[in-house]
Amino acid sequence: MDEFSTLEVMLVDNEDLVRRGIRQAIGEAPDITVVADTRVGEEALRMAELRRPQVVLVDAECEFIRKLAQLSETAVPGVGPGVIVLTSNALDSHLLGSLKAGARGFLLKSASQDELISAVRAVAEGAAFLCPTMTRRLIDRFEILPPPHERSHAVALASLSGRETQVLRGIAMGRSNQEIAHDLHVTLATVKSHVSRILAKLELPNRMHAALMAQRSGLAHLPQPPRAKQAAAAPCPPAARPEPAVRRAW
């Protein structure tokens, strides 16, 4: 996505205050625009079909999520909405039902503003995004990865270059290609090329499986590269030590 394009997002929630809060939170991102917001129902489906947003944030039952996701089947390729479930329902059954219904993202309403914006960007790019809490539950409960072809995760990950490992760490942390490119000071095309090679080397079908393998292997929690560690270890006089960053939540 080029620097001049804007992601169009639609909000669907029965609570007016919730929609207002979400609109305010993601409205601070320069590349995201809320084009519509409404309550759950047939009007929401008609609005989504008319406006064709790239992403729909919704809190609804799985049947409604399925209808939203199906709009992409009749849309121009690449124009159908990517559905992100944003809910206070943290039950495993709701997570699994939402994914089966076609959702590509799942966030709890306790998520931070940064997580919300990252999820919108990731799903708009065609990736998937699960909040860390639900990702861990999914990993602990189910064997999602395909057969490893007699190779352990450690052996498979060892086949990656240093840069590919950094990209995979970003994927495991739920970051979009655009965010990874910014972090590593490379182009978006370079990141996409790394992702393709990662999937080929690890013999995995898609980005979601790569993220799960990396999470299982603890890659997301490994120390940062040496340059980042040295910067973090640089002495700082007590009087000049910066105040802890406040994590904004909406």
PDB file of C-alpha atoms in Angstrom:
ATOM      1  CA  MET A   1       0.000   0.000   0.000  1.00  0.00           C
ATOM      2  CA  ASP A   2       1.490   3.322  -1.016  1.00  0.00           C
ATOM      3  CA  GLU A   3       1.915   6.277   1.313  1.00  0.00           C
ATOM      4  CA  PHE A   4      -1.018   8.187  -0.207  1.00  0.00           C
ATOM      5  CA  SER A   5      -3.654   5.448   0.094  1.00  0.00           C
ATOM      6  CA  THR A   6      -6.114   5.234   2.964  1.00  0.00           C
ATOM      7  CA  LEU A   7      -7.644   2.156   4.565  1.00  0.00           C
ATOM      8  CA  GLU A   8     -11.435   2.368   4.680  1.00  0.00           C
ATOM      9  CA  VAL A   9     -12.964   0.818   7.783  1.00  0.00           C
ATOM     10  CA  MET A  10     -16.547   0.157   8.858  1.00  0.00           C
ATOM     11  CA  LEU A  11     -17.654  -0.261  12.491  1.00  0.00           C
ATOM     12  CA  VAL A  12     -20.524  -2.554  13.487  1.00  0.00           C
ATOM     13  CA  ASP A  13     -21.528  -2.639  17.157  1.00  0.00           C
ATOM     14  CA  ASN A  14     -24.817  -2.258  18.999  1.00  0.00           C
ATOM     15  CA  GLU A  15     -23.327   0.165  21.526  1.00  0.00           C
ATOM     16  CA  ASP A  16     -23.065   3.762  20.319  1.00  0.00           C
ATOM     17  CA  LEU A  17     -20.390   4.678  22.869  1.00  0.00           C
ATOM     18  CA  VAL A  18     -18.239   1.736  21.821  1.00  0.00           C
ATOM     19  CA  ARG A  19     -18.397   2.760  18.169  1.00  0.00           C
ATOM     20  CA  ARG A  20     -17.548   6.340  19.114  1.00  0.00           C
ATOM     21  CA  GLY A  21     -14.525   5.184  21.122  1.00  0.00           C
ATOM     22  CA  ILE A  22     -13.263   2.949  18.316  1.00  0.00           C
ATOM     23  CA  ARG A  23     -13.719   5.712  15.764  1.00  0.00           C
ATOM     24  CA  GLN A  24     -11.693   8.091  17.914  1.00  0.00           C
ATOM     25  CA  ALA A  25      -8.958   5.511  18.561  1.00  0.00           C
ATOM     26  CA  ILE A  26      -8.294   4.472  14.981  1.00  0.00           C
ATOM     27  CA  GLY A  27      -9.022   7.933  13.619  1.00  0.00           C
ATOM     28  CA  GLU A  28      -5.650   9.069  14.963  1.00  0.00           C
ATOM     29  CA  ALA A  29      -3.889   6.831  12.421  1.00  0.00           C
ATOM     30  CA  PRO A  30      -3.221   8.936   9.288  1.00  0.00           C
ATOM     31  CA  ASP A  31      -3.748   5.978   6.943  1.00  0.00           C
ATOM     32  CA  ILE A  32      -7.124   4.818   8.316  1.00  0.00           C
ATOM     33  CA  THR A  33     -10.538   6.348   7.669  1.00  0.00           C
ATOM     34  CA  VAL A  34     -13.849   5.234   9.191  1.00  0.00           C
ATOM     35  CA  VAL A  35     -16.335   5.379   6.307  1.00  0.00           C
ATOM     36  CA  ALA A  36     -19.391   4.047   8.162  1.00  0.00           C
ATOM     37  CA  ASP A  37     -20.615   2.863  11.537  1.00  0.00           C
ATOM     38  CA  THR A  38     -23.894   1.214  12.446  1.00  0.00           C
ATOM     39  CA  ARG A  39     -25.609  -1.365  14.596  1.00  0.00           C
ATOM     40  CA  VAL A  40     -25.719  -5.099  13.877  1.00  0.00           C
ATOM     41  CA  GLY A  41     -28.436  -6.039  11.398  1.00  0.00           C
ATOM     42  CA  GLU A  42     -29.517  -6.096   7.778  1.00  0.00           C
ATOM     43  CA  GLU A  43     -28.774  -2.373   7.433  1.00  0.00           C
ATOM     44  CA  ALA A  44     -25.147  -3.089   8.316  1.00  0.00           C
ATOM     45  CA  LEU A  45     -24.945  -5.736   5.593  1.00  0.00           C
ATOM     46  CA  ARG A  46     -26.431  -3.369   3.027  1.00  0.00           C
ATOM     47  CA  MET A  47     -24.051  -0.602   4.086  1.00  0.00           C
ATOM     48  CA  ALA A  48     -21.040  -2.925   3.847  1.00  0.00           C
ATOM     49  CA  GLU A  49     -22.077  -4.045   0.371  1.00  0.00           C
ATOM     50  CA  LEU A  50     -22.581  -0.435  -0.727  1.00  0.00           C
ATOM     51  CA  ARG A  51     -19.410   1.091   0.745  1.00  0.00           C
ATOM     52  CA  ARG A  52     -17.120  -1.918   0.236  1.00  0.00           C
ATOM     53  CA  PRO A  53     -14.759  -1.106   3.129  1.00  0.00           C
ATOM     54  CA  GLN A  54     -11.456  -2.954   3.250  1.00  0.00           C
ATOM     55  CA  VAL A  55     -11.952  -3.888   6.894  1.00  0.00           C
ATOM     56  CA  VAL A  56     -15.054  -4.333   9.077  1.00  0.00           C
ATOM     57  CA  LEU A  57     -14.720  -4.260  12.876  1.00  0.00           C
ATOM     58  CA  VAL A  58     -17.694  -6.093  14.334  1.00  0.00           C
ATOM     59  CA  ASP A  59     -19.072  -7.460  17.593  1.00  0.00           C
ATOM     60  CA  ALA A  60     -21.771  -9.946  16.642  1.00  0.00           C
ATOM     61  CA  GLU A  61     -22.803 -13.588  16.596  1.00  0.00           C
ATOM     62  CA  CYS A  62     -21.054 -15.959  14.220  1.00  0.00           C
ATOM     63  CA  GLU A  63     -23.949 -16.120  11.741  1.00  0.00           C
ATOM     64  CA  PHE A  64     -23.754 -12.363  11.133  1.00  0.00           C
ATOM     65  CA  ILE A  65     -19.974 -12.593  10.832  1.00  0.00           C
ATOM     66  CA  ARG A  66     -20.412 -15.294   8.197  1.00  0.00           C
ATOM     67  CA  LYS A  67     -22.755 -13.058   6.175  1.00  0.00           C
ATOM     68  CA  LEU A  68     -20.271 -10.195   6.347  1.00  0.00           C
ATOM     69  CA  ALA A  69     -17.379 -12.407   5.276  1.00  0.00           C
ATOM     70  CA  GLN A  70     -19.411 -13.787   2.372  1.00  0.00           C
ATOM     71  CA  LEU A  71     -19.693 -10.324   0.835  1.00  0.00           C
ATOM     72  CA  SER A  72     -16.160 -10.852  -0.465  1.00  0.00           C
ATOM     73  CA  GLU A  73     -17.278 -13.836  -2.535  1.00  0.00           C
ATOM     74  CA  THR A  74     -19.299 -11.642  -4.902  1.00  0.00           C
ATOM     75  CA  ALA A  75     -17.072  -8.574  -4.728  1.00  0.00           C
ATOM     76  CA  VAL A  76     -14.352  -7.594  -7.144  1.00  0.00           C
ATOM     77  CA  PRO A  77     -11.250  -9.617  -6.135  1.00  0.00           C
ATOM     78  CA  GLY A  78      -9.334  -7.846  -3.394  1.00  0.00           C
ATOM     79  CA  VAL A  79     -12.215  -5.491  -2.583  1.00  0.00           C
ATOM     80  CA  GLY A  80     -14.263  -7.634  -0.191  1.00  0.00           C
ATOM     81  CA  PRO A  81     -14.026  -6.747   3.504  1.00  0.00           C
ATOM     82  CA  GLY A  82     -11.645  -8.382   5.922  1.00  0.00           C
ATOM     83  CA  VAL A  83     -13.619  -9.035   9.110  1.00  0.00           C
ATOM     84  CA  ILE A  84     -12.098  -8.375  12.536  1.00  0.00           C
ATOM     85  CA  VAL A  85     -14.123  -9.462  15.540  1.00  0.00           C
ATOM     86  CA  LEU A  86     -13.761  -6.931  18.364  1.00  0.00           C
ATOM     87  CA  THR A  87     -15.549  -8.324  21.371  1.00  0.00           C
ATOM     88  CA  SER A  88     -15.629  -8.713  25.144  1.00  0.00           C
ATOM     89  CA  ASN A  89     -16.523 -12.400  24.671  1.00  0.00           C
ATOM     90  CA  ALA A  90     -13.298 -14.240  25.465  1.00  0.00           C
ATOM     91  CA  LEU A  91     -14.741 -17.749  25.171  1.00  0.00           C
ATOM     92  CA  ASP A  92     -12.784 -20.203  23.040  1.00  0.00           C
ATOM     93  CA  SER A  93     -16.007 -21.217  21.326  1.00  0.00           C
ATOM     94  CA  HIS A  94     -16.577 -17.650  20.103  1.00  0.00           C
ATOM     95  CA  LEU A  95     -13.017 -17.414  18.795  1.00  0.00           C
ATOM     96  CA  LEU A  96     -13.274 -20.684  16.889  1.00  0.00           C
ATOM     97  CA  GLY A  97     -16.772 -19.938  15.630  1.00  0.00           C
ATOM     98  CA  SER A  98     -15.662 -16.529  14.373  1.00  0.00           C
ATOM     99  CA  LEU A  99     -12.677 -17.966  12.510  1.00  0.00           C
ATOM    100  CA  LYS A 100     -14.823 -20.691  10.958  1.00  0.00           C
ATOM    101  CA  ALA A 101     -17.341 -18.035   9.913  1.00  0.00           C
ATOM    102  CA  GLY A 102     -14.611 -16.250   7.949  1.00  0.00           C
ATOM    103  CA  ALA A 103     -13.156 -13.646  10.329  1.00  0.00           C
ATOM    104  CA  ARG A 104      -9.489 -12.853   9.729  1.00  0.00           C
ATOM    105  CA  GLY A 105      -8.908 -11.063  13.020  1.00  0.00           C
ATOM    106  CA  PHE A 106      -9.965 -11.418  16.639  1.00  0.00           C
ATOM    107  CA  LEU A 107      -9.424  -8.780  19.343  1.00  0.00           C
ATOM    108  CA  LEU A 108     -10.760  -8.267  22.832  1.00  0.00           C
ATOM    109  CA  LYS A 109     -12.232  -4.841  23.634  1.00  0.00           C
ATOM    110  CA  SER A 110      -9.536  -4.462  26.273  1.00  0.00           C
ATOM    111  CA  ALA A 111      -6.948  -4.233  23.460  1.00  0.00           C
ATOM    112  CA  SER A 112      -4.749  -1.174  23.246  1.00  0.00           C
ATOM    113  CA  GLN A 113      -5.022   1.452  20.547  1.00  0.00           C
ATOM    114  CA  ASP A 114      -1.774   0.200  18.990  1.00  0.00           C
ATOM    115  CA  GLU A 115      -3.090  -3.372  18.813  1.00  0.00           C
ATOM    116  CA  LEU A 116      -6.309  -2.185  17.198  1.00  0.00           C
ATOM    117  CA  ILE A 117      -4.499  -0.170  14.534  1.00  0.00           C
ATOM    118  CA  SER A 118      -2.030  -2.995  13.874  1.00  0.00           C
ATOM    119  CA  ALA A 119      -4.906  -5.441  13.422  1.00  0.00           C
ATOM    120  CA  VAL A 120      -6.646  -3.187  10.883  1.00  0.00           C
ATOM    121  CA  ARG A 121      -3.451  -2.745   8.872  1.00  0.00           C
ATOM    122  CA  ALA A 122      -2.599  -6.453   8.945  1.00  0.00           C
ATOM    123  CA  VAL A 123      -6.045  -7.622   7.828  1.00  0.00           C
ATOM    124  CA  ALA A 124      -6.176  -4.937   5.125  1.00  0.00           C
ATOM    125  CA  GLU A 125      -2.955  -6.426   3.738  1.00  0.00           C
ATOM    126  CA  GLY A 126      -4.543  -9.872   3.598  1.00  0.00           C
ATOM    127  CA  ALA A 127      -2.894 -11.211   6.753  1.00  0.00           C
ATOM    128  CA  ALA A 128      -4.540 -12.525   9.905  1.00  0.00           C
ATOM    129  CA  PHE A 129      -4.375 -11.014  13.392  1.00  0.00           C
ATOM    130  CA  LEU A 130      -5.206 -12.623  16.738  1.00  0.00           C
ATOM    131  CA  CYS A 131      -4.715 -10.912  20.074  1.00  0.00           C
ATOM    132  CA  PRO A 132      -1.946 -12.543  22.161  1.00  0.00           C
ATOM    133  CA  THR A 133      -4.384 -13.927  24.755  1.00  0.00           C
ATOM    134  CA  MET A 134      -6.429 -15.853  22.211  1.00  0.00           C
ATOM    135  CA  THR A 135      -3.361 -16.905  20.207  1.00  0.00           C
ATOM    136  CA  ARG A 136      -1.935 -18.585  23.285  1.00  0.00           C
ATOM    137  CA  ARG A 137      -5.213 -20.388  23.942  1.00  0.00           C
ATOM    138  CA  LEU A 138      -5.339 -21.586  20.362  1.00  0.00           C
ATOM    139  CA  ILE A 139      -1.773 -22.881  20.503  1.00  0.00           C
ATOM    140  CA  ASP A 140      -2.263 -24.618  23.856  1.00  0.00           C
ATOM    141  CA  ARG A 141      -5.483 -26.335  22.869  1.00  0.00           C
ATOM    142  CA  PHE A 142      -5.046 -27.429  19.256  1.00  0.00           C
ATOM    143  CA  GLU A 143      -2.421 -28.953  16.979  1.00  0.00           C
ATOM    144  CA  ILE A 144      -2.791 -26.493  14.113  1.00  0.00           C
ATOM    145  CA  LEU A 145       0.572 -26.875  12.412  1.00  0.00           C
ATOM    146  CA  PRO A 146       0.830 -29.340   9.505  1.00  0.00           C
ATOM    147  CA  PRO A 147       3.166 -32.359   9.808  1.00  0.00           C
ATOM    148  CA  PRO A 148       6.747 -31.111  10.277  1.00  0.00           C
ATOM    149  CA  HIS A 149       8.148 -33.627   7.727  1.00  0.00           C
ATOM    150  CA  GLU A 150      10.422 -35.116  10.348  1.00  0.00           C
ATOM    151  CA  ARG A 151      12.037 -31.744  11.088  1.00  0.00           C
ATOM    152  CA  SER A 152      11.896 -30.130  14.504  1.00  0.00           C
ATOM    153  CA  HIS A 153      10.994 -26.461  14.814  1.00  0.00           C
ATOM    154  CA  ALA A 154      14.526 -25.685  15.947  1.00  0.00           C
ATOM    155  CA  VAL A 155      16.067 -27.285  12.860  1.00  0.00           C
ATOM    156  CA  ALA A 156      13.582 -25.549  10.543  1.00  0.00           C
ATOM    157  CA  LEU A 157      14.173 -22.137  12.114  1.00  0.00           C
ATOM    158  CA  ALA A 158      17.934 -22.620  11.905  1.00  0.00           C
ATOM    159  CA  SER A 159      17.609 -22.640   8.118  1.00  0.00           C
ATOM    160  CA  LEU A 160      16.530 -18.982   8.123  1.00  0.00           C
ATOM    161  CA  SER A 161      18.931 -16.107   7.580  1.00  0.00           C
ATOM    162  CA  GLY A 162      19.328 -13.435  10.243  1.00  0.00           C
ATOM    163  CA  ARG A 163      17.061 -11.010   8.379  1.00  0.00           C
ATOM    164  CA  GLU A 164      14.438 -13.702   7.761  1.00  0.00           C
ATOM    165  CA  THR A 165      14.465 -14.482  11.478  1.00  0.00           C
ATOM    166  CA  GLN A 166      13.842 -10.799  12.253  1.00  0.00           C
ATOM    167  CA  VAL A 167      10.914 -10.746   9.816  1.00  0.00           C
ATOM    168  CA  LEU A 168       9.480 -13.945  11.316  1.00  0.00           C
ATOM    169  CA  ARG A 169       9.776 -12.426  14.805  1.00  0.00           C
ATOM    170  CA  GLY A 170       7.731  -9.465  13.575  1.00  0.00           C
ATOM    171  CA  ILE A 171       5.085 -11.817  12.162  1.00  0.00           C
ATOM    172  CA  ALA A 172       4.936 -13.704  15.467  1.00  0.00           C
ATOM    173  CA  MET A 173       4.372 -10.404  17.281  1.00  0.00           C
ATOM    174  CA  GLY A 174       1.373  -9.664  15.048  1.00  0.00           C
ATOM    175  CA  ARG A 175       3.010  -6.854  13.093  1.00  0.00           C
ATOM    176  CA  SER A 176       1.977  -6.086   9.522  1.00  0.00           C
ATOM    177  CA  ASN A 177       4.424  -6.148   6.602  1.00  0.00           C
ATOM    178  CA  GLN A 178       4.399  -2.355   6.548  1.00  0.00           C
ATOM    179  CA  GLU A 179       5.312  -2.138  10.240  1.00  0.00           C
ATOM    180  CA  ILE A 180       8.073  -4.744   9.841  1.00  0.00           C
ATOM    181  CA  ALA A 181       9.485  -2.806   6.900  1.00  0.00           C
ATOM    182  CA  HIS A 182       9.526   0.366   9.010  1.00  0.00           C
ATOM    183  CA  ASP A 183      11.192  -1.395  11.961  1.00  0.00           C
ATOM    184  CA  LEU A 184      13.912  -2.965   9.810  1.00  0.00           C
ATOM    185  CA  HIS A 185      14.402   0.085   7.552  1.00  0.00           C
ATOM    186  CA  VAL A 186      13.716  -1.896   4.365  1.00  0.00           C
ATOM    187  CA  THR A 187      11.102  -1.637   1.630  1.00  0.00           C
ATOM    188  CA  LEU A 188       7.705  -3.295   1.770  1.00  0.00           C
ATOM    189  CA  ALA A 189       8.638  -5.365  -1.303  1.00  0.00           C
ATOM    190  CA  THR A 190      11.718  -6.664   0.527  1.00  0.00           C
ATOM    191  CA  VAL A 191       9.629  -7.794   3.499  1.00  0.00           C
ATOM    192  CA  LYS A 192       7.150  -9.576   1.210  1.00  0.00           C
ATOM    193  CA  SER A 193      10.057 -11.356  -0.474  1.00  0.00           C
ATOM    194  CA  HIS A 194      11.406 -12.462   2.925  1.00  0.00           C
ATOM    195  CA  VAL A 195       7.963 -13.745   3.934  1.00  0.00           C
ATOM    196  CA  SER A 196       7.747 -15.866   0.766  1.00  0.00           C
ATOM    197  CA  ARG A 197      11.181 -17.388   1.424  1.00  0.00           C
ATOM    198  CA  ILE A 198      10.301 -18.028   5.078  1.00  0.00           C
ATOM    199  CA  LEU A 199       7.173 -19.983   4.124  1.00  0.00           C
ATOM    200  CA  ALA A 200       9.137 -21.980   1.546  1.00  0.00           C
ATOM    201  CA  LYS A 201      11.981 -22.830   3.941  1.00  0.00           C
ATOM    202  CA  LEU A 202       9.654 -23.777   6.798  1.00  0.00           C
ATOM    203  CA  GLU A 203       7.344 -25.706   4.442  1.00  0.00           C
ATOM    204  CA  LEU A 204       4.308 -23.826   5.751  1.00  0.00           C
ATOM    205  CA  PRO A 205       1.203 -22.870   3.750  1.00  0.00           C
ATOM    206  CA  ASN A 206       0.613 -19.326   5.017  1.00  0.00           C
ATOM    207  CA  ARG A 207       1.544 -16.511   7.379  1.00  0.00           C
ATOM    208  CA  MET A 208      -0.724 -17.739  10.190  1.00  0.00           C
ATOM    209  CA  HIS A 209       1.101 -21.059  10.411  1.00  0.00           C
ATOM    210  CA  ALA A 210       4.437 -19.261  10.414  1.00  0.00           C
ATOM    211  CA  ALA A 211       3.304 -17.063  13.311  1.00  0.00           C
ATOM    212  CA  LEU A 212       2.134 -20.096  15.275  1.00  0.00           C
ATOM    213  CA  MET A 213       5.418 -21.952  14.723  1.00  0.00           C
ATOM    214  CA  ALA A 214       7.374 -18.887  15.832  1.00  0.00           C
ATOM    215  CA  GLN A 215       5.162 -18.411  18.897  1.00  0.00           C
ATOM    216  CA  ARG A 216       5.531 -22.066  19.856  1.00  0.00           C
ATOM    217  CA  SER A 217       9.281 -21.873  19.484  1.00  0.00           C
ATOM    218  CA  GLY A 218       9.473 -18.755  21.654  1.00  0.00           C
ATOM    219  CA  LEU A 219      10.873 -16.643  18.814  1.00  0.00           C
ATOM    220  CA  ALA A 220       8.654 -13.679  19.689  1.00  0.00           C
ATOM    221  CA  HIS A 221      10.253 -13.528  23.149  1.00  0.00           C
ATOM    222  CA  LEU A 222      13.909 -13.807  22.119  1.00  0.00           C
ATOM    223  CA  PRO A 223      16.219 -10.832  22.837  1.00  0.00           C
ATOM    224  CA  GLN A 224      16.373  -8.086  20.228  1.00  0.00           C
ATOM    225  CA  PRO A 225      19.333  -7.970  17.781  1.00  0.00           C
ATOM    226  CA  PRO A 226      22.694  -6.845  19.267  1.00  0.00           C
ATOM    227  CA  ARG A 227      22.385  -3.252  18.048  1.00  0.00           C
ATOM    228  CA  ALA A 228      19.054  -2.841  19.860  1.00  0.00           C
ATOM    229  CA  LYS A 229      20.470  -4.444  23.016  1.00  0.00           C
ATOM    230  CA  GLN A 230      23.460  -2.141  23.043  1.00  0.00           C
ATOM    231  CA  ALA A 231      21.211   0.881  22.750  1.00  0.00           C
ATOM    232  CA  ALA A 232      19.074  -0.385  25.575  1.00  0.00           C
ATOM    233  CA  ALA A 233      22.168  -1.015  27.729  1.00  0.00           C
ATOM    234  CA  ALA A 234      23.671   2.432  27.213  1.00  0.00           C
ATOM    235  CA  PRO A 235      24.244   4.176  30.557  1.00  0.00           C
ATOM    236  CA  CYS A 236      21.772   6.859  31.426  1.00  0.00           C
ATOM    237  CA  PRO A 237      22.237   9.222  34.376  1.00  0.00           C
ATOM    238  CA  PRO A 238      19.400   8.904  36.880  1.00  0.00           C
ATOM    239  CA  ALA A 239      18.349  12.519  36.394  1.00  0.00           C
ATOM    240  CA  ALA A 240      18.166  12.133  32.637  1.00  0.00           C
ATOM    241  CA  ARG A 241      16.410   8.761  32.581  1.00  0.00           C
ATOM    242  CA  PRO A 242      13.205   9.096  30.542  1.00  0.00           C
ATOM    243  CA  GLU A 243       9.838   8.552  32.115  1.00  0.00           C
ATOM    244  CA  PRO A 244       8.264   5.127  31.365  1.00  0.00           C
ATOM    245  CA  ALA A 245       6.117   5.200  28.236  1.00  0.00           C
ATOM    246  CA  VAL A 246       2.432   5.240  28.938  1.00  0.00           C
ATOM    247  CA  ARG A 247       0.573   2.665  26.912  1.00  0.00           C
ATOM    248  CA  ARG A 248      -2.497   4.314  25.546  1.00  0.00           C
ATOM    249  CA  ALA A 249      -5.745   2.410  25.729  1.00  0.00           C
ATOM    250  CA  TRP A 250      -8.977   3.597  24.261  1.00  0.00           C
TER     251      TRP A 250
END
